[in-house]
mmCIF file with all atom_site columns, C-alpha atoms in Angstrom:
data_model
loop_
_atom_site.group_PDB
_atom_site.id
_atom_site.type_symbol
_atom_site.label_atom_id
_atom_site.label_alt_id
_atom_site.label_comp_id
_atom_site.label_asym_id
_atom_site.label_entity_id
_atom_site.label_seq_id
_atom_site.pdbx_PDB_ins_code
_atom_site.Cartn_x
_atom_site.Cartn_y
_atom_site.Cartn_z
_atom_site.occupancy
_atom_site.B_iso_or_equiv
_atom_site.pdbx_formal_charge
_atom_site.auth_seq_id
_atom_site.auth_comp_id
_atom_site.auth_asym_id
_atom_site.auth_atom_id
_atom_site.pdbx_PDB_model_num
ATOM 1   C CA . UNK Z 1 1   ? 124.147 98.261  89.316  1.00 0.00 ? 1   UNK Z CA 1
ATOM 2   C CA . UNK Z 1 2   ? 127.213 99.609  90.991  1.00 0.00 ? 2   UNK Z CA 1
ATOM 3   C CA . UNK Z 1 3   ? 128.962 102.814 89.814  1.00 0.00 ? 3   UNK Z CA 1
ATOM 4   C CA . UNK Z 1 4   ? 132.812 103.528 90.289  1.00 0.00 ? 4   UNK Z CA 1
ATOM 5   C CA . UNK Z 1 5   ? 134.434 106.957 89.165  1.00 0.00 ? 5   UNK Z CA 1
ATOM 6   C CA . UNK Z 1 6   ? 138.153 107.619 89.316  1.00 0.00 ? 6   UNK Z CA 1
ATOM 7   C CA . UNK Z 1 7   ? 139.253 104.322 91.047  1.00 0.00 ? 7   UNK Z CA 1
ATOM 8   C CA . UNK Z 1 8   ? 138.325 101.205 92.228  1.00 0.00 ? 8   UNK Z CA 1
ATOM 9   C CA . UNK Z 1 9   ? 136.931 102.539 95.361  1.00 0.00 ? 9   UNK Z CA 1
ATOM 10  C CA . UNK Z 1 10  ? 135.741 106.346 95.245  1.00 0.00 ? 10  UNK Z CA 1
ATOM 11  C CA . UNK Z 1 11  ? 132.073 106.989 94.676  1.00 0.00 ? 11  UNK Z CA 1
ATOM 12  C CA . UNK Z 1 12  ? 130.822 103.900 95.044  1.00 0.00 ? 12  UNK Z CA 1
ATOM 13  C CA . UNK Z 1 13  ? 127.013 103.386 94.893  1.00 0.00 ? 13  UNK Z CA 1
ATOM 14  C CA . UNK Z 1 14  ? 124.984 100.410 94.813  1.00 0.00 ? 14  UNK Z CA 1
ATOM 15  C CA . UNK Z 1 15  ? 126.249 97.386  93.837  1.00 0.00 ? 15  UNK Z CA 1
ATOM 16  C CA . UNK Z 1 16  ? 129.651 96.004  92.014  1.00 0.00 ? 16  UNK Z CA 1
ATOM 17  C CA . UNK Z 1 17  ? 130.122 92.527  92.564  1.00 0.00 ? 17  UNK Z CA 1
ATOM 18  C CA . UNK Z 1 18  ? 130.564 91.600  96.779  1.00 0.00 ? 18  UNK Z CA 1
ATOM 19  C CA . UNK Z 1 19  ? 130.848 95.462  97.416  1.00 0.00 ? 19  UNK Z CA 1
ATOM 20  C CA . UNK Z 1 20  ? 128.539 98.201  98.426  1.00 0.00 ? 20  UNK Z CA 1
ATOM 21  C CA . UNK Z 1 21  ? 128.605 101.438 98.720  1.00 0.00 ? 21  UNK Z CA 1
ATOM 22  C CA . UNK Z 1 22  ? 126.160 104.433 99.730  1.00 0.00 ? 22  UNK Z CA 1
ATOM 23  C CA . UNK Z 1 23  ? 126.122 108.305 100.493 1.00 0.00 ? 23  UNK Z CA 1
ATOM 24  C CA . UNK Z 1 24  ? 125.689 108.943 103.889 1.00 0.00 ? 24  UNK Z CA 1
ATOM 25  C CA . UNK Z 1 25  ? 125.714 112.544 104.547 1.00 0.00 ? 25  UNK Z CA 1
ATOM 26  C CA . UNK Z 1 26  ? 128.225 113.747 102.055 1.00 0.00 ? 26  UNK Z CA 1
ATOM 27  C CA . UNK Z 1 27  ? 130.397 110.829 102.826 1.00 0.00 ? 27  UNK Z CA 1
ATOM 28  C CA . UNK Z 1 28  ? 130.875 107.456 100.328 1.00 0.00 ? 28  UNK Z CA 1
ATOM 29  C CA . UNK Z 1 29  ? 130.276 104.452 102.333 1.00 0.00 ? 29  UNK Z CA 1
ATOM 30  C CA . UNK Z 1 30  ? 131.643 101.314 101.348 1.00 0.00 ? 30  UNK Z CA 1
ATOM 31  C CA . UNK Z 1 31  ? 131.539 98.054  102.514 1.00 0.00 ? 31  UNK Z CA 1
ATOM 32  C CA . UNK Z 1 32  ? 131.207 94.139  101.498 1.00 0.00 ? 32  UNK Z CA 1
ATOM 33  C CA . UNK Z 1 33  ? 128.064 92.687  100.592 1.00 0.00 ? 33  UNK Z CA 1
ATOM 34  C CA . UNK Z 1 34  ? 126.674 90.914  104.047 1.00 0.00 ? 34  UNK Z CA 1
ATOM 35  C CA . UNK Z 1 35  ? 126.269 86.929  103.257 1.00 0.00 ? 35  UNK Z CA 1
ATOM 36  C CA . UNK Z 1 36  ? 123.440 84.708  105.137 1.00 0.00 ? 36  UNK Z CA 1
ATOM 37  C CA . UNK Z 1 37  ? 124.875 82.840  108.475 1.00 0.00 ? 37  UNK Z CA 1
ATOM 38  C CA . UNK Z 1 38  ? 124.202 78.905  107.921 1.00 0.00 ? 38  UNK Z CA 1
ATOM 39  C CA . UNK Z 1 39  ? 124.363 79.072  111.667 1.00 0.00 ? 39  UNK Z CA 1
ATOM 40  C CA . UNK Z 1 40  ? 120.518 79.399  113.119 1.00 0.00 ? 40  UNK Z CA 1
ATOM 41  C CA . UNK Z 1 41  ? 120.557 82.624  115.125 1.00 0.00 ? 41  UNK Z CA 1
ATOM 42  C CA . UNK Z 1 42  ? 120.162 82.359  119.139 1.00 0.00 ? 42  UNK Z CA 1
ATOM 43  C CA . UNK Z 1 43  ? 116.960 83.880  121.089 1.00 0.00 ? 43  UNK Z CA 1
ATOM 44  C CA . UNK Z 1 44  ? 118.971 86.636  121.846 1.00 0.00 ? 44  UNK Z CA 1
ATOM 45  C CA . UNK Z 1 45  ? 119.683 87.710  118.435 1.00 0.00 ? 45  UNK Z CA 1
ATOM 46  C CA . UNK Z 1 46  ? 115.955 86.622  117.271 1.00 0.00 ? 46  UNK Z CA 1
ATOM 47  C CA . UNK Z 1 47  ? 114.935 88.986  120.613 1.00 0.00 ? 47  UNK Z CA 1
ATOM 48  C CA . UNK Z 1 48  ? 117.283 91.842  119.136 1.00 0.00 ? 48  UNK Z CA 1
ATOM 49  C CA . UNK Z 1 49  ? 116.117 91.602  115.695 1.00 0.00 ? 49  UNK Z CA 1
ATOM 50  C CA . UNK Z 1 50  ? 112.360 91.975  116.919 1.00 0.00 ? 50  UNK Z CA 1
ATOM 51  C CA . UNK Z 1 51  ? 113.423 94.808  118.906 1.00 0.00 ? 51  UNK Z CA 1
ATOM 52  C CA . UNK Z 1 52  ? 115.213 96.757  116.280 1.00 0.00 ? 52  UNK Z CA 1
ATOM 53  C CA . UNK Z 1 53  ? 112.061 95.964  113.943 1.00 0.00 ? 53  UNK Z CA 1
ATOM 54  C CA . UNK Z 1 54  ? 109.630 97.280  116.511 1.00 0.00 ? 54  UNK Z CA 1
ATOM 55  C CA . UNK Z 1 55  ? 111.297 100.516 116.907 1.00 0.00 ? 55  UNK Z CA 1
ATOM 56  C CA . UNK Z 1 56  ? 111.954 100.911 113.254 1.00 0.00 ? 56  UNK Z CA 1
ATOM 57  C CA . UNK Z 1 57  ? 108.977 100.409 111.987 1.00 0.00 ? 57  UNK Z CA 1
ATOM 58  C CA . UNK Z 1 58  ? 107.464 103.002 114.190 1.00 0.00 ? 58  UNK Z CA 1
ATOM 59  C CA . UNK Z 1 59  ? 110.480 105.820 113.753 1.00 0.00 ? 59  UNK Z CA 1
ATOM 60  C CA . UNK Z 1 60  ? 110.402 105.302 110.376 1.00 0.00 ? 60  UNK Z CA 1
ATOM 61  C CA . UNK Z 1 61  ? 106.432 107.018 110.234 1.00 0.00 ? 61  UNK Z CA 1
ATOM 62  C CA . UNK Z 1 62  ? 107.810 109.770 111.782 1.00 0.00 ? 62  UNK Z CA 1
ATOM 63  C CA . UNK Z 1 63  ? 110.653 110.560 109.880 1.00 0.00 ? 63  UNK Z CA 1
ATOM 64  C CA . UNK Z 1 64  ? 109.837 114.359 108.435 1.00 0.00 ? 64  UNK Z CA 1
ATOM 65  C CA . UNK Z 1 65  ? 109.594 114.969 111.983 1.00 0.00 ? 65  UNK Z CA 1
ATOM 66  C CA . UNK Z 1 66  ? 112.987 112.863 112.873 1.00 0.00 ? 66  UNK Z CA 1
ATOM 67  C CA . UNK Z 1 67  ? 115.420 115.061 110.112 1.00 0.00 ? 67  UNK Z CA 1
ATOM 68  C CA . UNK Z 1 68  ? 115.339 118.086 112.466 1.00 0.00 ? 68  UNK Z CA 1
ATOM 69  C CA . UNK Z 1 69  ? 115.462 116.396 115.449 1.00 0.00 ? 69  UNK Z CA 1
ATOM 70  C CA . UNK Z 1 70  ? 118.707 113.968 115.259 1.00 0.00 ? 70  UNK Z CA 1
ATOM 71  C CA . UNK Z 1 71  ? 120.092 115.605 111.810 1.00 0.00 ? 71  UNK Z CA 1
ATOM 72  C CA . UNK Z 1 72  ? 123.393 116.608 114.465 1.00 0.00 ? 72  UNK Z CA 1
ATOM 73  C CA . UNK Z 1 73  ? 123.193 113.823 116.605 1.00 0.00 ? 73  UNK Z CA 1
ATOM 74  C CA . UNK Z 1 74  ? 125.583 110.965 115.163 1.00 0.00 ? 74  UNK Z CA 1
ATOM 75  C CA . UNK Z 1 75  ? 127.264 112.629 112.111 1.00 0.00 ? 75  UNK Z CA 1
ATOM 76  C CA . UNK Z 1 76  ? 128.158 109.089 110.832 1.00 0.00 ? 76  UNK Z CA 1
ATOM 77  C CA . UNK Z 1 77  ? 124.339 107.931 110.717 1.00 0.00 ? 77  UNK Z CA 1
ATOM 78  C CA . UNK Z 1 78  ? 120.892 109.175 109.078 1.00 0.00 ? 78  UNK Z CA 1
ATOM 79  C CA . UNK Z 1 79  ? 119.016 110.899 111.061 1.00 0.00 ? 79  UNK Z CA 1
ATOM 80  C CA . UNK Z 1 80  ? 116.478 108.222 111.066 1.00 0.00 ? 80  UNK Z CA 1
ATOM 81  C CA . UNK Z 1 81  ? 119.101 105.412 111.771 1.00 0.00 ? 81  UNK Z CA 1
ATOM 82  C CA . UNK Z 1 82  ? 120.742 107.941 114.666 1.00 0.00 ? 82  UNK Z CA 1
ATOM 83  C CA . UNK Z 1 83  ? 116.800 108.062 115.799 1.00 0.00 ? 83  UNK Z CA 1
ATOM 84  C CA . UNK Z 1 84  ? 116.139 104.336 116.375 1.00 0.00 ? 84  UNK Z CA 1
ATOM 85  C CA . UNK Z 1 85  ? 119.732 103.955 117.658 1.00 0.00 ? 85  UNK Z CA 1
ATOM 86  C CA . UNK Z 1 86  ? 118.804 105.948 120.658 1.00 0.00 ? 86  UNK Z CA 1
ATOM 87  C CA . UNK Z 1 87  ? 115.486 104.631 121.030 1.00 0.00 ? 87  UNK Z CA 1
ATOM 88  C CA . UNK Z 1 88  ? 116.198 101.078 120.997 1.00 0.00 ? 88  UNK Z CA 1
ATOM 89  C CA . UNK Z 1 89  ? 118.659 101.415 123.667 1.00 0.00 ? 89  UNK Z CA 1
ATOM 90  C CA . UNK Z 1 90  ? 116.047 103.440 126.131 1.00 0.00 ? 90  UNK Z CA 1
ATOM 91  C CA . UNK Z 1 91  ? 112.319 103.039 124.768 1.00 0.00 ? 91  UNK Z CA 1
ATOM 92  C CA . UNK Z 1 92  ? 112.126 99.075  123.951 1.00 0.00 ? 92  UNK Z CA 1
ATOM 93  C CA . UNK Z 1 93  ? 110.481 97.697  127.300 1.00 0.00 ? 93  UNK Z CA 1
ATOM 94  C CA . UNK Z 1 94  ? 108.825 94.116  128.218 1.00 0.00 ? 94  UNK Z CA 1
ATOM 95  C CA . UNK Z 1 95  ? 110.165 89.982  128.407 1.00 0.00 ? 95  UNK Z CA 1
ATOM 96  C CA . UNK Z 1 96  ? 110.573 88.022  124.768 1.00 0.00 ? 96  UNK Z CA 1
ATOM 97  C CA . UNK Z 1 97  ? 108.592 87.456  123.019 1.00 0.00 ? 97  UNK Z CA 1
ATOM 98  C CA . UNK Z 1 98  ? 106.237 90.772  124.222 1.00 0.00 ? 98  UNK Z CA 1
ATOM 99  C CA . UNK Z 1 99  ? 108.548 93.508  123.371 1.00 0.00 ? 99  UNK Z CA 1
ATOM 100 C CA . UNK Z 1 100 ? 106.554 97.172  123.184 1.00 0.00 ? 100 UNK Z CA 1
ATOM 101 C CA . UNK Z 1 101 ? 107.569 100.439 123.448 1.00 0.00 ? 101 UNK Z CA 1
ATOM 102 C CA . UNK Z 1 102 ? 107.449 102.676 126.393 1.00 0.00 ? 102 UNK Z CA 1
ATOM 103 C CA . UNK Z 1 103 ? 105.815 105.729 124.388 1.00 0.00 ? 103 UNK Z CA 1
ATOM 104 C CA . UNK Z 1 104 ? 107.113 107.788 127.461 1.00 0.00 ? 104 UNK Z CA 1
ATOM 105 C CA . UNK Z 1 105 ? 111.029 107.467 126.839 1.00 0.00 ? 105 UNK Z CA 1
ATOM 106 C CA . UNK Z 1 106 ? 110.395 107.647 123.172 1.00 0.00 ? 106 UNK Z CA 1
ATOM 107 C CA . UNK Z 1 107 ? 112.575 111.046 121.904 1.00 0.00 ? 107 UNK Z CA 1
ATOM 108 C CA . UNK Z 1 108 ? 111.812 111.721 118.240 1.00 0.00 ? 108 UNK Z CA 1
ATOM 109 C CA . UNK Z 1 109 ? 114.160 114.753 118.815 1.00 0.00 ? 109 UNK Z CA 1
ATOM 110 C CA . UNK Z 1 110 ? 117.110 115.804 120.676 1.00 0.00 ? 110 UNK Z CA 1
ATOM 111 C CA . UNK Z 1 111 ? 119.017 119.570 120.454 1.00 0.00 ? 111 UNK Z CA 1
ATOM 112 C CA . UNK Z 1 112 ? 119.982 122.234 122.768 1.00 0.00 ? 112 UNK Z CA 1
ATOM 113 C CA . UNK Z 1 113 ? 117.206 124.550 121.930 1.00 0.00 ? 113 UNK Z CA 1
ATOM 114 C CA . UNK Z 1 114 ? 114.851 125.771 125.334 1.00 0.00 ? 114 UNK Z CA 1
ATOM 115 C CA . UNK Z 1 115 ? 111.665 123.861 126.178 1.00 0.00 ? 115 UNK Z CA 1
ATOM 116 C CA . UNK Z 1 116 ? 109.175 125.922 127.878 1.00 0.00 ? 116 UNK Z CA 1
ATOM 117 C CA . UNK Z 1 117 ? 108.473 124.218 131.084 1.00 0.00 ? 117 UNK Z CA 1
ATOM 118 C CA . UNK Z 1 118 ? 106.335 121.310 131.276 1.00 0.00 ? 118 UNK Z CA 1
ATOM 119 C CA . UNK Z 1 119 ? 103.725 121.627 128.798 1.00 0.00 ? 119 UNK Z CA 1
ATOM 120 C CA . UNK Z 1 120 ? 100.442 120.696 129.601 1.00 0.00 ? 120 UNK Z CA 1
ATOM 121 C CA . UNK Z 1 121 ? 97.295  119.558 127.656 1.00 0.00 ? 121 UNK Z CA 1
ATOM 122 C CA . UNK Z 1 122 ? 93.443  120.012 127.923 1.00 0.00 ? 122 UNK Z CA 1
ATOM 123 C CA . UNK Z 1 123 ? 90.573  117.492 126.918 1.00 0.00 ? 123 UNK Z CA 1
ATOM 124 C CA . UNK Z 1 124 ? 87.634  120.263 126.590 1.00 0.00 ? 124 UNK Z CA 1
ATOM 125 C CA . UNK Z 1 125 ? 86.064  119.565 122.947 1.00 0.00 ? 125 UNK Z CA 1
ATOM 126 C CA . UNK Z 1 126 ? 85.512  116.383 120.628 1.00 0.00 ? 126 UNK Z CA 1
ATOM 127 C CA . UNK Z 1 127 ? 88.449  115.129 118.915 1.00 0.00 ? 127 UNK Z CA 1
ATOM 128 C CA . UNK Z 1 128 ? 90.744  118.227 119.861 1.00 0.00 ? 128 UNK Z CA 1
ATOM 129 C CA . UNK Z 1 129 ? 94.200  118.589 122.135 1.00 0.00 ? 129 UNK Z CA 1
ATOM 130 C CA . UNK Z 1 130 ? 94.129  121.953 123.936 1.00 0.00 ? 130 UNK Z CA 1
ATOM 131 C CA . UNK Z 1 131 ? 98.040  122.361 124.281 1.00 0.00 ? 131 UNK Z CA 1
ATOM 132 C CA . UNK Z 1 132 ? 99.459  125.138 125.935 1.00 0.00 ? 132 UNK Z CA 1
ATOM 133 C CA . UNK Z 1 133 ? 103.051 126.159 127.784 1.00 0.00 ? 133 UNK Z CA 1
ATOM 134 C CA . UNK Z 1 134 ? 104.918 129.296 129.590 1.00 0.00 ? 134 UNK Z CA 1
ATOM 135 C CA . UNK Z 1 135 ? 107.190 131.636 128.275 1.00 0.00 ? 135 UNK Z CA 1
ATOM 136 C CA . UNK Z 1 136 ? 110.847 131.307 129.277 1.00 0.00 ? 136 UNK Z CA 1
ATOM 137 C CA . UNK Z 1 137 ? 112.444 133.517 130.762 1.00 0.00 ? 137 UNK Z CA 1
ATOM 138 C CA . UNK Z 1 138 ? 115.996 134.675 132.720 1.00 0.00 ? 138 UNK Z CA 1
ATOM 139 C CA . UNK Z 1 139 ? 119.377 133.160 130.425 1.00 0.00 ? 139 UNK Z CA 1
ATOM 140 C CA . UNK Z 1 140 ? 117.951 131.253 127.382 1.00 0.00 ? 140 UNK Z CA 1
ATOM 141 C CA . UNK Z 1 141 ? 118.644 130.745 124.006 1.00 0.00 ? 141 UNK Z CA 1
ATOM 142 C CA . UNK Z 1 142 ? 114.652 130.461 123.040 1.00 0.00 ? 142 UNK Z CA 1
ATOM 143 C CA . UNK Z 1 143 ? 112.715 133.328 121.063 1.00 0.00 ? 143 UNK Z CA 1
ATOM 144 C CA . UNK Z 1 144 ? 109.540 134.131 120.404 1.00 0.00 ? 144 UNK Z CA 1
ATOM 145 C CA . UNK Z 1 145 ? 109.814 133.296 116.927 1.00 0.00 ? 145 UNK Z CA 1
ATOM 146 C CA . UNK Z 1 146 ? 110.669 129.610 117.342 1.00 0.00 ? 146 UNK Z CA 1
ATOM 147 C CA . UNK Z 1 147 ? 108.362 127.107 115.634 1.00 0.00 ? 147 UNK Z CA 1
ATOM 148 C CA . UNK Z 1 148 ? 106.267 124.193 117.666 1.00 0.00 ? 148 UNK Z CA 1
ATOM 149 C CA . UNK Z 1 149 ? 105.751 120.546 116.526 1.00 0.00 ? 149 UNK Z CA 1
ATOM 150 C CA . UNK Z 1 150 ? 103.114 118.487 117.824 1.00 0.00 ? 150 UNK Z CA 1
ATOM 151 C CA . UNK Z 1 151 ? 103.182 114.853 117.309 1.00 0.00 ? 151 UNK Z CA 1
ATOM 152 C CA . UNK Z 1 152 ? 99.958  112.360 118.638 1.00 0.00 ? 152 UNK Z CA 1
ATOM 153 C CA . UNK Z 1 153 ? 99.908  108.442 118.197 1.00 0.00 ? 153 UNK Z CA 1
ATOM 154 C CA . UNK Z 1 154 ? 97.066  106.163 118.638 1.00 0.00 ? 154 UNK Z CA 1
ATOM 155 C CA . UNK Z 1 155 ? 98.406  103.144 119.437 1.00 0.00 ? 155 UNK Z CA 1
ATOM 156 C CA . UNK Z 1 156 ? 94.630  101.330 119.295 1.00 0.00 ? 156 UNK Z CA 1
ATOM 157 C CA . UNK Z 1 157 ? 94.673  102.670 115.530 1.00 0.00 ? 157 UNK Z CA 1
ATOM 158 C CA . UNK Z 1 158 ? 98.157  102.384 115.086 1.00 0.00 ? 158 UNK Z CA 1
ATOM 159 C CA . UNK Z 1 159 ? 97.908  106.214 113.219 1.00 0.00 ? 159 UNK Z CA 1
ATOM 160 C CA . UNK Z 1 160 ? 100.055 109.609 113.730 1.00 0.00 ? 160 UNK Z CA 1
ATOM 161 C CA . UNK Z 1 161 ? 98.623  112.828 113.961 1.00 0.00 ? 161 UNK Z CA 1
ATOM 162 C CA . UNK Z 1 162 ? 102.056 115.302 112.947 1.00 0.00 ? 162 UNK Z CA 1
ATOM 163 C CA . UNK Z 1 163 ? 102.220 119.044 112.604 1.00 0.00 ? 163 UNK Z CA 1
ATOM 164 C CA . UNK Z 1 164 ? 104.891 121.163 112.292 1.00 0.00 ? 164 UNK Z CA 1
ATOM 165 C CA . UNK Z 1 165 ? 105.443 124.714 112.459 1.00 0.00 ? 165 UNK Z CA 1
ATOM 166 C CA . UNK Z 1 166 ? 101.979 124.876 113.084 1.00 0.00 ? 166 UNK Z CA 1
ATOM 167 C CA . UNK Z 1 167 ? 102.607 128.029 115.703 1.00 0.00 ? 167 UNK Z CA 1
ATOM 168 C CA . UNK Z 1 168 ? 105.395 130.255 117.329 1.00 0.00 ? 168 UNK Z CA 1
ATOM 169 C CA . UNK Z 1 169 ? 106.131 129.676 120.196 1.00 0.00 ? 169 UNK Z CA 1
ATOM 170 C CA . UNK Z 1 170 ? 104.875 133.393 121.604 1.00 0.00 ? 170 UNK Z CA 1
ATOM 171 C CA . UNK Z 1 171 ? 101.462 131.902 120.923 1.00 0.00 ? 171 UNK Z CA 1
ATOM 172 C CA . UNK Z 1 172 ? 101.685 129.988 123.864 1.00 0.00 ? 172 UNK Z CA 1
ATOM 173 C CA . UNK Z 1 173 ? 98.764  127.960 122.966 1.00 0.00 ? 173 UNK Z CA 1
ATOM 174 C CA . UNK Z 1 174 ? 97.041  125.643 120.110 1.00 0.00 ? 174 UNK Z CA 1
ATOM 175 C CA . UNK Z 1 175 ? 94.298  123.041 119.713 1.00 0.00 ? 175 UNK Z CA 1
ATOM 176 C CA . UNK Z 1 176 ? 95.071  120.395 117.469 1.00 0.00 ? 176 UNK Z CA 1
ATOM 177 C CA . UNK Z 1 177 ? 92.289  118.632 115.381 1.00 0.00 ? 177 UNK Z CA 1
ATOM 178 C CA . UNK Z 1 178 ? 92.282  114.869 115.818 1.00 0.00 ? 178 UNK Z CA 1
ATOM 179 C CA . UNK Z 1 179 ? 90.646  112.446 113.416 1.00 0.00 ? 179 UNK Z CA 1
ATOM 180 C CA . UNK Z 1 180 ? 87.190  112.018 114.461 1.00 0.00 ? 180 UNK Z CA 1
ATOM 181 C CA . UNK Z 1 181 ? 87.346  108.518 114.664 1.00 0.00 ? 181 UNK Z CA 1
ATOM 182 C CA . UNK Z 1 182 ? 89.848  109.091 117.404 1.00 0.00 ? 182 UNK Z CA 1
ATOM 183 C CA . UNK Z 1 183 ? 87.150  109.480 119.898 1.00 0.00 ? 183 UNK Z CA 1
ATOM 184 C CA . UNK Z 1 184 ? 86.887  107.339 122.596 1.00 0.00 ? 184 UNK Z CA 1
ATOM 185 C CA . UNK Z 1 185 ? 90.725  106.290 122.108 1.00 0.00 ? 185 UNK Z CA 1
ATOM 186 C CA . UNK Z 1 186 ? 93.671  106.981 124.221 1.00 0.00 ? 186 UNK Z CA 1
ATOM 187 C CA . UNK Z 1 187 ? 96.530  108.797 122.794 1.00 0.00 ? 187 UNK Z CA 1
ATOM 188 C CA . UNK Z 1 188 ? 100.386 109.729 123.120 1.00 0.00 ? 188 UNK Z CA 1
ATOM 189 C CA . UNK Z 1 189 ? 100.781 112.916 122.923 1.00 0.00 ? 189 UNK Z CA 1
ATOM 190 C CA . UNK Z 1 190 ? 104.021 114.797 122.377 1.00 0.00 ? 190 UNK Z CA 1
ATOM 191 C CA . UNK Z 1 191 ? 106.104 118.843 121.867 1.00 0.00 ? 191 UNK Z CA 1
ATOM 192 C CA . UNK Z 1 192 ? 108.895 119.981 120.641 1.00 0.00 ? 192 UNK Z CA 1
ATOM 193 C CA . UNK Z 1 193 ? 110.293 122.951 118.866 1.00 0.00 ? 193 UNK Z CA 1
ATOM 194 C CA . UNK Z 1 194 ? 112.705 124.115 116.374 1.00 0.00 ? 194 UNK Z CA 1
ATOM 195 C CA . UNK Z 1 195 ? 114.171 127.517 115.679 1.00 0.00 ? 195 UNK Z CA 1
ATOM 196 C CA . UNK Z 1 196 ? 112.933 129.826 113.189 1.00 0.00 ? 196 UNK Z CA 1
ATOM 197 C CA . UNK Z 1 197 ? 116.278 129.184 110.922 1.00 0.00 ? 197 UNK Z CA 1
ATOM 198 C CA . UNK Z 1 198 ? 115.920 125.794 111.599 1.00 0.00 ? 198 UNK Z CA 1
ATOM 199 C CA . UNK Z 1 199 ? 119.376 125.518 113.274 1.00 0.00 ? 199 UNK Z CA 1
ATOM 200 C CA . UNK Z 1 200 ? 118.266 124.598 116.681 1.00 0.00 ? 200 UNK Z CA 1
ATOM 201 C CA . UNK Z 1 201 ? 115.922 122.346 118.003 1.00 0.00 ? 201 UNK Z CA 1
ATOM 202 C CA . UNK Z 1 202 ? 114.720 121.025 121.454 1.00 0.00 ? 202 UNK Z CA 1
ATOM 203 C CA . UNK Z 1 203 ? 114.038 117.523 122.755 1.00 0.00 ? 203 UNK Z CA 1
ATOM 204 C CA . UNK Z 1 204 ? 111.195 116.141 122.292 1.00 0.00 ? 204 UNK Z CA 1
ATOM 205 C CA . UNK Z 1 205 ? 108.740 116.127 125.523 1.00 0.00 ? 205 UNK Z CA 1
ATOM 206 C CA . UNK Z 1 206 ? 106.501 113.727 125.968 1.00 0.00 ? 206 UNK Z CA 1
ATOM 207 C CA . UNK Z 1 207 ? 103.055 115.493 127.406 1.00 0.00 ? 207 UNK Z CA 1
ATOM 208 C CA . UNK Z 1 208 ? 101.639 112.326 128.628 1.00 0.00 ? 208 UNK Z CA 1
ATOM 209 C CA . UNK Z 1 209 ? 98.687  109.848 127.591 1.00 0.00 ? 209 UNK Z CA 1
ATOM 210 C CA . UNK Z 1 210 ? 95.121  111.072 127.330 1.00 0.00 ? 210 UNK Z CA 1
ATOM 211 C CA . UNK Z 1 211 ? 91.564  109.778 126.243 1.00 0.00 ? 211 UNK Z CA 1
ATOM 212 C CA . UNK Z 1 212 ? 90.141  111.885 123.721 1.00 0.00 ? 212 UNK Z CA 1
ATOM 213 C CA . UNK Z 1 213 ? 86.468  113.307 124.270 1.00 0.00 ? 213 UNK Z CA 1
#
């Protein structure tokens, strides 16, 4: 059921008739009810429709760790919606019908905050990530105090792993427990950080892909 207060069209939610409207951000969005085409769609749009599933099926999982991370990015979209925007365009790879997604271009995140450089990852013990990175140092806007996200996929189980704010980024180290059922399986493995006031955040880094012990 649609809603309408003072006017036809201002604050418009849900459904009246062949409009629809929606709060996006603080802003009323309002637009006509799509209708079915009764022309059959071409491979290309069948191609892009698998594509834009693919990606937002697996963004959507993610999507506590998505808020931060493209909250700024497109102040007309949801963060998720800004999120599989980008990712569509630059992490969809293969022919139709074998679409997948290149787990190395994938950005679940995107700010201005500092990433230490390249972080790096040990396989030493059962089940666990040994992550580590470097302090910055010279002109940056990073602090001690800033809080690290990991994020792990396992594309064999199709499962995440997520932690956030799990560590400062002083620590400049942290082993992450992994299901135990993960062993044996090969993993995505990926950093970022946000600030400890949450207004800044870096990109997401991808750490690489690794076969847990």
């Amino acid at each position: 059921m649609g809603k309408l207060f003072a006017g036809p069209f201002c604050d418009l939610t849900g459904k009246t008739g062949n409009n629809v409207g929606r709060w996006v951000k603080g802003k009323n969005i309002f637009a006509i009810k799509p209708h079915k085409s009764s022309v059959p769609p071409t491979q290309l749009m069948l191609d892009q429709r698998f594509k834009f599933g693919l990606i937002t099926s697996w963004v959507s999982r993610i999507s506590k760790l998505v808020k931060p991370g493209f909250d700024d990015y497109d102040a007309g979209m949801t963060p998720v919606n800004a999120c599989v925007g980008y990712n569509l365009k630059r992490a969809v790879t293969g022919v139709s019908p074998n679409f997948t997604i290149d787990y190395s271009k994938v950005l679940y995140s995107r700010g201005k905050l500092d990433l230490p450089n390249t972080p790096v990852i040990a396989i030493t013990v059962a089940a666990k990530l040994d992550y580590s990175w470097l302090a910055v140092t010279g002109d940056t806007n990073a602090k001690p105090t800033d809080k690290v996200t990991f994020m792990v996929y396992n594309p064999d189980k199709d499962k995440f792993v997520t932690l956030q704010g799990a560590v400062v980024r002083s620590a400049l180290a942290y082993s992450l427990q992994l299901p135990g059922d993960f062993s044996g399986d090969t993993v995505e493995a990926y950093f970022s950080m946000v600030s400890a006031d949450g207004k800044l955040v870096t990109d997401s880094y991808y750490v690489g892909s690794f076969l847990v012990l």
